[in-house]
Coordinates of C-alpha atoms in Angstrom, one line a residue:
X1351 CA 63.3 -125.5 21.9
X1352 CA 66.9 -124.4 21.1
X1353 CA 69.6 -124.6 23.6
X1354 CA 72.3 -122.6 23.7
X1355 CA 75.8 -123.8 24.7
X1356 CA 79.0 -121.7 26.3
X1357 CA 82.3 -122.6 27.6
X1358 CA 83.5 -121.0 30.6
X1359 CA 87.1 -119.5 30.6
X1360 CA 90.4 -120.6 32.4
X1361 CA 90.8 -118.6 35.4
X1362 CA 93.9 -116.4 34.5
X1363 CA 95.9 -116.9 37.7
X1364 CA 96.3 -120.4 36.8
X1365 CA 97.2 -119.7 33.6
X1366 CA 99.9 -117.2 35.1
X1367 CA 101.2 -120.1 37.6
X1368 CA 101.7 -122.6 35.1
X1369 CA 103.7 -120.1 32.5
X1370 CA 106.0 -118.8 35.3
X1371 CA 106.8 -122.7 36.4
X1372 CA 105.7 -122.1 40.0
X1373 CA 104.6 -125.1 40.0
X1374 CA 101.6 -124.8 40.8
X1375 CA 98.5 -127.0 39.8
X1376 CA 96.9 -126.6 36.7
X1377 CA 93.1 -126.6 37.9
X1378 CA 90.6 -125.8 35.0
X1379 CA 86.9 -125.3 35.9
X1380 CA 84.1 -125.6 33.5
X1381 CA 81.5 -123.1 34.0
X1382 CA 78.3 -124.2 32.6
X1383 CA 75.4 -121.7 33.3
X1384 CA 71.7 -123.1 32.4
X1385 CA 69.0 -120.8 32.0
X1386 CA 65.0 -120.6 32.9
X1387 CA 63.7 -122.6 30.0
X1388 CA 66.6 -125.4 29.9
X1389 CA 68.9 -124.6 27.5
X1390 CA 72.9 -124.2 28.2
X1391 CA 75.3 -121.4 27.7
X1392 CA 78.2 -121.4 26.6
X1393 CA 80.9 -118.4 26.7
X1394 CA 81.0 -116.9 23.6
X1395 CA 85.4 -117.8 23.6
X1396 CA 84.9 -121.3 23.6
X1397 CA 82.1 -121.1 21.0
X1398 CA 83.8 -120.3 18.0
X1399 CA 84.8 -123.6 17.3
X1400 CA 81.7 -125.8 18.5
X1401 CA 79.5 -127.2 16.1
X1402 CA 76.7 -128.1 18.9
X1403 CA 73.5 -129.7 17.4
X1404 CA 70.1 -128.4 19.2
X1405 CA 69.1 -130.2 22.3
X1406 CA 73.1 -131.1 23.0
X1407 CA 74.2 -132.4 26.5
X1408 CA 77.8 -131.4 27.5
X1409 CA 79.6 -134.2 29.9
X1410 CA 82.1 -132.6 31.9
X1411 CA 85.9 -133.8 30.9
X1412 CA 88.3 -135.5 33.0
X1413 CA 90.8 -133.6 34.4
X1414 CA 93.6 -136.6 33.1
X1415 CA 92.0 -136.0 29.2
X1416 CA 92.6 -133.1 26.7
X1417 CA 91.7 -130.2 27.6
X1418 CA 90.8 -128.6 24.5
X1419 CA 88.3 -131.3 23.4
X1420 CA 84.8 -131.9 25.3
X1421 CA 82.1 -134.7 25.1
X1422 CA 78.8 -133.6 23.5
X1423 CA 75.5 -135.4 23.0
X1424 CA 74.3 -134.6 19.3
X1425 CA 71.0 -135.7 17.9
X1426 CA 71.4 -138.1 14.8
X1427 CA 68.7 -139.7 12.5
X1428 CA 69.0 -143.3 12.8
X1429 CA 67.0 -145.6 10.3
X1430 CA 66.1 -148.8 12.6
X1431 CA 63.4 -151.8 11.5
X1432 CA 60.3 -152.0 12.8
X1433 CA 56.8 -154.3 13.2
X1434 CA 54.0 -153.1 11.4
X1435 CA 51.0 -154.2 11.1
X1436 CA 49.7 -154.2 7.0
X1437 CA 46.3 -155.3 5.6
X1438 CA 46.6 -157.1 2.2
X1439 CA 43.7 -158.5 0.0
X1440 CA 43.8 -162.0 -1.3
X1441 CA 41.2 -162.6 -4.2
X1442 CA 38.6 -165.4 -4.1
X1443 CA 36.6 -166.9 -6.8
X1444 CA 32.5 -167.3 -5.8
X1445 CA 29.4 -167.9 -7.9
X1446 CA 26.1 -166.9 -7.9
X1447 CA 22.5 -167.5 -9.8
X1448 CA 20.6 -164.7 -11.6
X1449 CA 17.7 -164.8 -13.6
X1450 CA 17.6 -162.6 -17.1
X1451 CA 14.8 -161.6 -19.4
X1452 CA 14.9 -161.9 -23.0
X1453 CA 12.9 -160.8 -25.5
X1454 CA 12.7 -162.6 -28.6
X1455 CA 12.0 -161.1 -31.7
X1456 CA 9.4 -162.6 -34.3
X1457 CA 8.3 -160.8 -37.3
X1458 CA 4.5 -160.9 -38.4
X1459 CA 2.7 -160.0 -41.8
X1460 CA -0.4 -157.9 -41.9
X1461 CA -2.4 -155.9 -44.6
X1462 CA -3.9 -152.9 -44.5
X1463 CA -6.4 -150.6 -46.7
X1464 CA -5.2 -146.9 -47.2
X1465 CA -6.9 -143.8 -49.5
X1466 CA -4.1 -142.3 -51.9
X1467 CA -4.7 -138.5 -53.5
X1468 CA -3.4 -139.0 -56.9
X1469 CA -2.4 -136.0 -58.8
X1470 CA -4.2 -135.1 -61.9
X1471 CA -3.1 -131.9 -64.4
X1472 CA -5.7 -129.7 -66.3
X1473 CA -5.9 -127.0 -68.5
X1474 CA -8.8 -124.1 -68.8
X1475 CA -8.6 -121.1 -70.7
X1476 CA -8.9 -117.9 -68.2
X1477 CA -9.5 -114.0 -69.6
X1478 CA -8.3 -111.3 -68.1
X1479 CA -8.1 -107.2 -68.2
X1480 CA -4.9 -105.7 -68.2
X1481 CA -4.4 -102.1 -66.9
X1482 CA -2.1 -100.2 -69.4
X1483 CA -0.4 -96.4 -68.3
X1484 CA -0.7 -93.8 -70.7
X1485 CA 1.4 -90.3 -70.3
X1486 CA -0.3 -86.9 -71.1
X1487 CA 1.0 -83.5 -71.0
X1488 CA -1.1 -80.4 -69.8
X1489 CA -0.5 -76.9 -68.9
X1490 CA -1.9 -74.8 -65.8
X1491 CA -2.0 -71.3 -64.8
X1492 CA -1.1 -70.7 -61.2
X1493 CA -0.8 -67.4 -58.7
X1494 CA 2.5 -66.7 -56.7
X1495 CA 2.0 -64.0 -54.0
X1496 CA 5.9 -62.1 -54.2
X1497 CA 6.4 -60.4 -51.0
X1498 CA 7.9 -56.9 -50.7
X1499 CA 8.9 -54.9 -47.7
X1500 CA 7.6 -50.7 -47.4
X1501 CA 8.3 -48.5 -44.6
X1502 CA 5.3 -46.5 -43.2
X1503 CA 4.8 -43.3 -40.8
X1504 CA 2.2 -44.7 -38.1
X1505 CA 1.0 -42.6 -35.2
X1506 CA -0.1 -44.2 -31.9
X1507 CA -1.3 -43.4 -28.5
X1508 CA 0.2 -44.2 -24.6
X1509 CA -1.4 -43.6 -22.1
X1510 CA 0.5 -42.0 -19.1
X1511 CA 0.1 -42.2 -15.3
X1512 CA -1.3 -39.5 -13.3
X1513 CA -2.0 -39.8 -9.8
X1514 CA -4.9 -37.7 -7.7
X1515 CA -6.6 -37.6 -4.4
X1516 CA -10.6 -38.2 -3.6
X1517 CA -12.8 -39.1 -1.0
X1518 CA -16.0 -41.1 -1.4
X1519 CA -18.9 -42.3 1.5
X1520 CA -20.8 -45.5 1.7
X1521 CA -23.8 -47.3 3.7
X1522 CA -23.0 -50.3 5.8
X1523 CA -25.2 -52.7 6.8
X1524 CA -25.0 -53.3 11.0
X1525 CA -27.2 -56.5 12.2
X1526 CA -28.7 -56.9 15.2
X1527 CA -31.1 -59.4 16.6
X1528 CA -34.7 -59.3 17.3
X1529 CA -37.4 -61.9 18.8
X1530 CA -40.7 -62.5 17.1
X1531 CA -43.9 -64.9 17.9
X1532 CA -44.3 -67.0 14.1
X1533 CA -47.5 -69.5 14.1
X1534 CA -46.5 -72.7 12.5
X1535 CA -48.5 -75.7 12.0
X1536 CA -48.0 -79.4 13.5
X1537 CA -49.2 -82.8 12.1
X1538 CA -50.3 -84.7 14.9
X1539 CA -51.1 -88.3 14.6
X1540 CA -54.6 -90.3 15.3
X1541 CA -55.3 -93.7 15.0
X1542 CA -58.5 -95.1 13.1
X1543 CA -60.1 -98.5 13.2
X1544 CA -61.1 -100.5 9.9
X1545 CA -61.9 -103.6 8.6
X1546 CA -61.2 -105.7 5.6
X1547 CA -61.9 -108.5 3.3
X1548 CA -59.7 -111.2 2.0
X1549 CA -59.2 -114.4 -0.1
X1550 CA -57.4 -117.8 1.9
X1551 CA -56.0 -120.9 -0.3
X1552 CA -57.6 -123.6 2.2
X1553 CA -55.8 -127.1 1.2
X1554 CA -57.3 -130.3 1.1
X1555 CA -56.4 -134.2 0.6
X1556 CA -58.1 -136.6 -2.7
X1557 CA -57.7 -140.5 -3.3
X1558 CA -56.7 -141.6 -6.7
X1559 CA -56.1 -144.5 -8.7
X1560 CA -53.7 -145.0 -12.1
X1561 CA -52.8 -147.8 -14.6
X1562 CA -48.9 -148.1 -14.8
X1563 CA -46.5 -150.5 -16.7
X1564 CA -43.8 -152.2 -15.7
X1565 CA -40.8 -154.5 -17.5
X1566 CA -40.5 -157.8 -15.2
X1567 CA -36.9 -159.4 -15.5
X1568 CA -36.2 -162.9 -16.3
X1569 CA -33.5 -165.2 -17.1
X1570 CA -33.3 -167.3 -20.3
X1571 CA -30.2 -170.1 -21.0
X1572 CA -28.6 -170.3 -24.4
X1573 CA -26.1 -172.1 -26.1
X1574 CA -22.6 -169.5 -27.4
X1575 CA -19.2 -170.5 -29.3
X1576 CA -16.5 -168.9 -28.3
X1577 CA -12.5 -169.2 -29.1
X1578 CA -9.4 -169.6 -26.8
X1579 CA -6.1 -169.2 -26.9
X1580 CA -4.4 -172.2 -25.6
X1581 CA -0.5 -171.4 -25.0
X1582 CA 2.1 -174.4 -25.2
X1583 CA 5.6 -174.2 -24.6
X1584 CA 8.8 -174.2 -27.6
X1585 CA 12.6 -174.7 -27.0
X1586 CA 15.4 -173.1 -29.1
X1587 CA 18.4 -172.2 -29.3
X1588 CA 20.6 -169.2 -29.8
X1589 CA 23.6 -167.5 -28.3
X1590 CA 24.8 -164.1 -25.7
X1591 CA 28.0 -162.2 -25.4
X1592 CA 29.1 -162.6 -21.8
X1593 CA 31.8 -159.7 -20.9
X1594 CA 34.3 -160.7 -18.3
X1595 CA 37.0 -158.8 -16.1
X1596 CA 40.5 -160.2 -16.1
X1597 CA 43.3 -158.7 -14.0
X1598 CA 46.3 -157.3 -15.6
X1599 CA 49.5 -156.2 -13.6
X1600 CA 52.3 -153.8 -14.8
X1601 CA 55.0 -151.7 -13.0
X1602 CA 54.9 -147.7 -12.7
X1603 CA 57.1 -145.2 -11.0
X1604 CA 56.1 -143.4 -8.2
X1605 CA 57.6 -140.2 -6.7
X1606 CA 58.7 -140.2 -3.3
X1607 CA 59.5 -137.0 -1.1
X1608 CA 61.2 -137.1 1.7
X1609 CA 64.3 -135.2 3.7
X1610 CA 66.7 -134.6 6.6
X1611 CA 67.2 -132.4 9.1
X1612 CA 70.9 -130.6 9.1
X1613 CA 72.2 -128.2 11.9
X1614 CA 74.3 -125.6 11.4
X1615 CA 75.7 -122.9 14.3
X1616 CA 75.4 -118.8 13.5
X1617 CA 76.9 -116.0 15.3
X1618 CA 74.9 -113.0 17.9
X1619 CA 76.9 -110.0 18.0
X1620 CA 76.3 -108.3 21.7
X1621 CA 75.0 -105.1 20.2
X1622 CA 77.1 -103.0 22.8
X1623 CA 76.3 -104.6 26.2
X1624 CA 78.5 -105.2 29.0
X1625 CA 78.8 -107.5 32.1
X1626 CA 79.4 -106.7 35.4
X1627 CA 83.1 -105.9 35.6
X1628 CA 82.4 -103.5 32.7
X1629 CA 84.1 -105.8 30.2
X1630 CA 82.6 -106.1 26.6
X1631 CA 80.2 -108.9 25.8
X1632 CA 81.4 -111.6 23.5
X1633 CA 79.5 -112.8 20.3
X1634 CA 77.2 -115.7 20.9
X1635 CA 76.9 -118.4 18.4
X1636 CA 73.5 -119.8 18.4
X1637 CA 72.6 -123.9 16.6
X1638 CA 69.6 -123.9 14.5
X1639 CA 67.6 -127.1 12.6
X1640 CA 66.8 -126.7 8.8
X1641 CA 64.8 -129.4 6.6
X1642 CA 66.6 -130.6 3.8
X1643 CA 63.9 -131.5 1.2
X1644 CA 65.0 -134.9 -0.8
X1645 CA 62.8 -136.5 -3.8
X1646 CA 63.2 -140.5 -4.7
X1647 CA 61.6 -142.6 -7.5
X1648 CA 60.5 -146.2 -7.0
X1649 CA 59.3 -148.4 -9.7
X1650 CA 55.6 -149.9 -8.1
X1651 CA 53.6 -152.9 -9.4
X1652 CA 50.3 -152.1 -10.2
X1653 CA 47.1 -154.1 -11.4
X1654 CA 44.7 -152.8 -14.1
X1655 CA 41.4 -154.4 -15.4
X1656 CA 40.4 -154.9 -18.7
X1657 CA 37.1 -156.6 -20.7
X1658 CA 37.1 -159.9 -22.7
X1659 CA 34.2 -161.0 -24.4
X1660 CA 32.9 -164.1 -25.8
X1661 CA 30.1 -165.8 -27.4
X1662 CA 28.4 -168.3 -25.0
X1663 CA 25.8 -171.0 -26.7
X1664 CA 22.0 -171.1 -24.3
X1665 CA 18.3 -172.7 -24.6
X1666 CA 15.9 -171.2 -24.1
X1667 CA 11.6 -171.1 -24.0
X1668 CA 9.1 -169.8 -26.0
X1669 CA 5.9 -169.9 -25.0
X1670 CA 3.2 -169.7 -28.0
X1671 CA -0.6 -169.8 -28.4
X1672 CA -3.3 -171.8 -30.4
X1673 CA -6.6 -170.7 -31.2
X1674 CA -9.6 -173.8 -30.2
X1675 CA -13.0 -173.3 -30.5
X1676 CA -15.3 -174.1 -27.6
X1677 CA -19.1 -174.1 -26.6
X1678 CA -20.9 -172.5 -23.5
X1679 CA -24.4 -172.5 -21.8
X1680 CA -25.0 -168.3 -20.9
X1681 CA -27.6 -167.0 -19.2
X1682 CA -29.3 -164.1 -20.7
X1683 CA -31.1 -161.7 -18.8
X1684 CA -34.2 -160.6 -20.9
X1685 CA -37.8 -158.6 -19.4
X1686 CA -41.5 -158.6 -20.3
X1687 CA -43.8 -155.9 -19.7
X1688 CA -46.9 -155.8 -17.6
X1689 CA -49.6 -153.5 -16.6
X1690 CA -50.3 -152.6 -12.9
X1691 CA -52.9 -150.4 -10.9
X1692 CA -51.9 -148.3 -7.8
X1693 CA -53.5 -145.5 -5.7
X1694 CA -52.3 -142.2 -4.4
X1695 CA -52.8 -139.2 -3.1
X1696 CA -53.3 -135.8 -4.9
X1697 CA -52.9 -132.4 -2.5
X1698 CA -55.3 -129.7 -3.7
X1699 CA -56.5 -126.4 -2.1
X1700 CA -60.1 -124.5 -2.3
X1701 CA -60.8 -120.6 -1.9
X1702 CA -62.6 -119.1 1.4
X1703 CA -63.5 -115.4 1.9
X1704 CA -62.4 -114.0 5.6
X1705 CA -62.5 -110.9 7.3
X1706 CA -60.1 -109.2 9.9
X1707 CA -59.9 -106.0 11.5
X1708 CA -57.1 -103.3 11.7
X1709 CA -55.7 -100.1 13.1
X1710 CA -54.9 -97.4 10.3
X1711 CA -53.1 -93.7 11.7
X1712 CA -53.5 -90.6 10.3
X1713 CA -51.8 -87.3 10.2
X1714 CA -54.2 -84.4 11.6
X1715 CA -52.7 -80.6 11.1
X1716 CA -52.5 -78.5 14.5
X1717 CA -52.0 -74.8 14.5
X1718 CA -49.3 -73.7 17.0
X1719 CA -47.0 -70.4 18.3
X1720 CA -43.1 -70.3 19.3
X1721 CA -40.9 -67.0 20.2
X1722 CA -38.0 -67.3 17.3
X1723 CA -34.9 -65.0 17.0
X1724 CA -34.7 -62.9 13.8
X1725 CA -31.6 -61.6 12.2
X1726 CA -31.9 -58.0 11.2
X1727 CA -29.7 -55.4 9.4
X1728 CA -29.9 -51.0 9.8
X1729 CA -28.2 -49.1 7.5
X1730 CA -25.4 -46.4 8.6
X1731 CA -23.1 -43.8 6.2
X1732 CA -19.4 -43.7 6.5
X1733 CA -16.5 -42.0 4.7
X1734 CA -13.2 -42.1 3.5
X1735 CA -10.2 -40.8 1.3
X1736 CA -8.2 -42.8 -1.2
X1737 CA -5.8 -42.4 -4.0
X1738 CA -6.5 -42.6 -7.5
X1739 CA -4.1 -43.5 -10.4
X1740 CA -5.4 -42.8 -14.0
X1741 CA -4.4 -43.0 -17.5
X1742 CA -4.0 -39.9 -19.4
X1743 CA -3.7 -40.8 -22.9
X1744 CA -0.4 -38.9 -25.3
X1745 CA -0.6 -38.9 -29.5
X1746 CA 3.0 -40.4 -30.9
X1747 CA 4.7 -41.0 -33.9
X1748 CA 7.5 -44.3 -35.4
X1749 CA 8.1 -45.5 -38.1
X1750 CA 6.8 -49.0 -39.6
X1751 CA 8.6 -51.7 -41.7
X1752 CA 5.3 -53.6 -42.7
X1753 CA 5.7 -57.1 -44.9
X1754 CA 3.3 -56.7 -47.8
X1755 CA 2.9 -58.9 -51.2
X1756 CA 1.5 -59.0 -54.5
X1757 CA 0.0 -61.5 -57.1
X1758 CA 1.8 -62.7 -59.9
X1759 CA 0.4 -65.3 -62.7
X1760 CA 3.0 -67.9 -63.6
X1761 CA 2.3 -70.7 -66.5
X1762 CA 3.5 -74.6 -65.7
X1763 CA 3.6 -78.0 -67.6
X1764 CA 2.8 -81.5 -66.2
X1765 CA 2.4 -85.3 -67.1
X1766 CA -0.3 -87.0 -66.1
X1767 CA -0.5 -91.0 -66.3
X1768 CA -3.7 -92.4 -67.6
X1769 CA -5.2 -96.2 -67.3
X1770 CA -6.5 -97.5 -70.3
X1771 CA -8.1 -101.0 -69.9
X1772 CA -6.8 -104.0 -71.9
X1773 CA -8.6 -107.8 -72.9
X1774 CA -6.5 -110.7 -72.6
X1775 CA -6.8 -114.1 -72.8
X1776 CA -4.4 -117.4 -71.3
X1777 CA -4.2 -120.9 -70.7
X1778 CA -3.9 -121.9 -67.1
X1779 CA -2.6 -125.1 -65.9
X1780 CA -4.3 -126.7 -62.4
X1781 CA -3.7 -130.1 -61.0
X1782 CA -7.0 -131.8 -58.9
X1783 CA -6.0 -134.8 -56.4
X1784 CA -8.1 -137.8 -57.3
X1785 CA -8.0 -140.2 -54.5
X1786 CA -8.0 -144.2 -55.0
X1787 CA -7.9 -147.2 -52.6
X1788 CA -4.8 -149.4 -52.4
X1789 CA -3.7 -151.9 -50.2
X1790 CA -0.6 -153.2 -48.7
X1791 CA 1.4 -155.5 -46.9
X1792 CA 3.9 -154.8 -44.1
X1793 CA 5.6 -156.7 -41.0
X1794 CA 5.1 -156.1 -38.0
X1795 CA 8.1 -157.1 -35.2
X1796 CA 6.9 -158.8 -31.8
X1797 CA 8.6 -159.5 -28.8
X1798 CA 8.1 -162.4 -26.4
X1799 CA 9.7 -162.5 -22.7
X1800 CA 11.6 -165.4 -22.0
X1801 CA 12.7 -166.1 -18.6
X1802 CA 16.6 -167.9 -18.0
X1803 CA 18.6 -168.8 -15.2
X1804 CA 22.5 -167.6 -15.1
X1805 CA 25.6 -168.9 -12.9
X1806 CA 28.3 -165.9 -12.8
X1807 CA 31.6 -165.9 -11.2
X1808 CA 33.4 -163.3 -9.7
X1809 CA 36.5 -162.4 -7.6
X1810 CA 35.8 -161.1 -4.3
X1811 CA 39.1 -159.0 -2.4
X1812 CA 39.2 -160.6 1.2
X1813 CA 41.5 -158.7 3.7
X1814 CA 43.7 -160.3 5.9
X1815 CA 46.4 -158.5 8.7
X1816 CA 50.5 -159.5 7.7
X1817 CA 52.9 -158.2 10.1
X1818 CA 55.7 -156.5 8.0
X1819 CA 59.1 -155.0 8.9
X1820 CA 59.7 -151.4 7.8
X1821 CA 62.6 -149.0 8.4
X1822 CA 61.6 -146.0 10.3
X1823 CA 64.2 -142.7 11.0
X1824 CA 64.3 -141.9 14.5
X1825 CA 66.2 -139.0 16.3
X1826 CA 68.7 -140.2 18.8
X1827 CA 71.2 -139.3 21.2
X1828 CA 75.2 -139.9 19.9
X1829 CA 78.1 -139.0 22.1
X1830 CA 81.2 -137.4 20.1
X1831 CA 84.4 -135.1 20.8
X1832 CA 84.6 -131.5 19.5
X1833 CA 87.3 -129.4 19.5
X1834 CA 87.6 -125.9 21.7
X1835 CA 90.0 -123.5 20.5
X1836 CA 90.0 -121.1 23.9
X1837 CA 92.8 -120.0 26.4
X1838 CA 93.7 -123.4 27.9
X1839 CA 95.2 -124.4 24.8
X1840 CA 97.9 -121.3 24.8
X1841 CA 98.4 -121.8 29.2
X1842 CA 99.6 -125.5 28.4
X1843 CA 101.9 -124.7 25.7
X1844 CA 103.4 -122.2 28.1
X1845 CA 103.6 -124.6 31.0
X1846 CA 105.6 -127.2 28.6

């Protein structure tokens, strides 16, 4: 919110009394006049001078002090210490077990049988025909039709339009309708009883008996060898990198913004307006706050992390296997075959002759009448004229460019390319691919798990609260004198 300040004038009988020496008492009255929304105004006389900042308090002066000077409450930034709570990490060393797998590496020789294709170069003689082009020349006689244009008399025929009048009569056909009695014929139907042989599949049930075989399980105990691979333990020894983080701590500069507030006073003309004794208005000088942008560098100590490695001696285990060969009792399950007998039953059907009787309908014909509705026609003459347009056809004459040509011999010479086959004879180099059978040796890598226990340290960051003091701007309220260049000044040098 900004506040605006004014000074209010000397009354100028006062100043009047004290210039004429009358004696009478200097009074001086500060009029301070605060608006709606807090702030307070100052007249514009009194403001030329005063260098205000926003939110200022004016305490009236004594009437024993200067005149020309007032007491005003400014806002200042003041840096003042203060507690503040800070959380800092302390590191702490722990340790802890892990278990790692390693695979050790052995290498182990094997051989194996592979087929090769050897190369092997030959020679056969191969013949061949060759196809040889031989040029010819002949001549041919050939016909060119030359065209030729000739103009021609040529008489033709139009035919003209003539139009003439006739009348012509016709028959038309008018129906009518007529009823006549038509005999037609109806299929009735009748029903006729008959009867019928047929053939039944009757089925019957017949006792049998059949020789079967059968494989009867038993068990028989035998003596087997067999190999097993007995593992037993090994301990060497051999060595890791272990990678480690150590703390490192250096200084770098850090940019710092920061800033101040500054308040400076600017002048608002009255733009024509008057008070109420029809007097002028006076400028007003309004204080306003602007941020004054500042940039610091501080040097700050900063820790960085960085790898070491180192080769660490271990033992560890191998576990291995033996081959021993052992002996077993196994039960083996083996059959026997023997022959059974067993009855069943066999389904089978015999053929009966049976009769049954059944109802077959016919289609008799039936001579009827019915009254039926016949479409007829008479015949009647009308007549009526019409127009007719013909064509009487008029000899004329034009004349004709027609295209015509003749035949001309001409004589020409051309090449012709013969083939004329050719015997030839070459060597021709092949190579066949014999294979043969070679073996080989190679090594095979292997990898067995071994399982180790590790102890690691490691720093662990544990926070803890510190109370620190840390200086902290704060706005506050700072009494101080400021000069007023108005009319008082001028009335006490006159009453001196």
């Amino acid at each position: 919110m900004k506040k605006r300040l004014t000074f209010g004038f000397l009354p100028w009988i006062a100043a009047a009394a004290i210039c004429t020496g009358s004696g009478a008492a200097r009074s001086e009255e500060a009029l301070t006049s605060v608006s709606t929304d807090g702030s307070v105004l100052v007249s514009s006389a009194d403001a030329g001078d005063a260098e205000v900042a926003e939110g200022a308090i004016i305490a009236q002066a004594d009437d024993t002090s200067d005149p020309c000077t007032r007491m005003v409450q400014r806002y200042r930034w003041v840096t003042e210490m203060r507690d503040v709570k800070v959380t800092e990490f302390s590191k702490e060393e722990r340790t802890r077990d892990y278990t790692v797998i390693k695979r050790v590496p052995r290498i182990e020789e094997r051989t194996r049988t592979y087929t090769v294709m050897v190369p092997e170069s030959r020679s056969k003689t191969v013949d061949y025909t060759v196809k040889k082009m031989m040029p010819e020349t002949k001549t041919q006689d050939y016909s060119v039709r030359v065209p030729y244009t000739e103009n021609i008399e040529k008489s033709y025929t139009v035919c003209v339009p003539v139009r003439e009048e006739k009348s012509r009569s016709w028959m038309v056909k008018v129906p009518y309708t007529e009823c006549i009695e038509q005999p037609y014929t109806a299929m009735v139907p009748v029903k006729e009883e008959r009867t019928s042989t047929y053939k039944v599949s009757v089925p019957y049930t017949e006792e049998r008996t059949a020789t079967y075989k059968v494989n009867v399980p038993y068990t028989e105990q035998i003596e087997q060898s067999y190999k097993v691979r007995v593992p037993y333990t090994e301990h060497l020894t051999g060595s890791r990198t272990v990678s480690k983080r150590v703390a490192v701590k250096g200084m770098t500069n850090v940019t710092i913004r920061g800033g101040h507030w500054e308040t400076t006073a600017k002048e608002i003309s009255a733009n024509g307006k008057y008070d109420a004794d029809g007097n002028p208005c006076c400028p007003k000088v309004v204080c306003c706050r602007c941020w004054v942008p500042t940039c610091e560098t501080k040097e700050v100590e900063t820790t960085t992390w960085q790898c070491e490695t180192k080769q660490v001696p271990f033992t560890y285990c191998v576990k291995k296997c033996r081959v021993e060969d052992r002996t077993r009792t196994v039960c083996v399950k083996k059959s026997r075959c023997e022959e059974r007998t067993r009855s069943y039953t066999v389904k089978l059907s015999r053929c009966e002759e049976r009769t049954r009787n059944y109802c077959v309908t016919k289609m008799v014909a039936e001579s009827r009448t019915r009254t039926v509705k016949v479409q007829k026609c008479r015949e009647e003459s009308r007549s009526a004229t019409y127009c007719v347009t013909k064509m009487v056809p008029q000899t004329r004459t034009r004349t004709v460019c027609l295209n015509k040509c003749r035949t001309e011999t001409r004589t020409r010479e051309y090449t012709v390319n013969k083939c004329v086959s050719e015997q030839k004879s070459k060597q021709v180099c092949y190579t066949v691919m014999v294979p043969q059978s070679r073996t080989c040796t190679y090594k095979v890598s292997l990898c067995d798990k071994v399982c180790e226990t590790k102890t690691q340290t490691y720093c662990v960051c544990v926070p803890r609260t510190v109370t620190k003091q840390v200086p902290v701007k704060v706005c506050r309220k700072v009494c101080e004198k400021v000069q007023v260049n108005h009319g008082c000044c001028s009335s006490k040098s006159c009453a001196g």
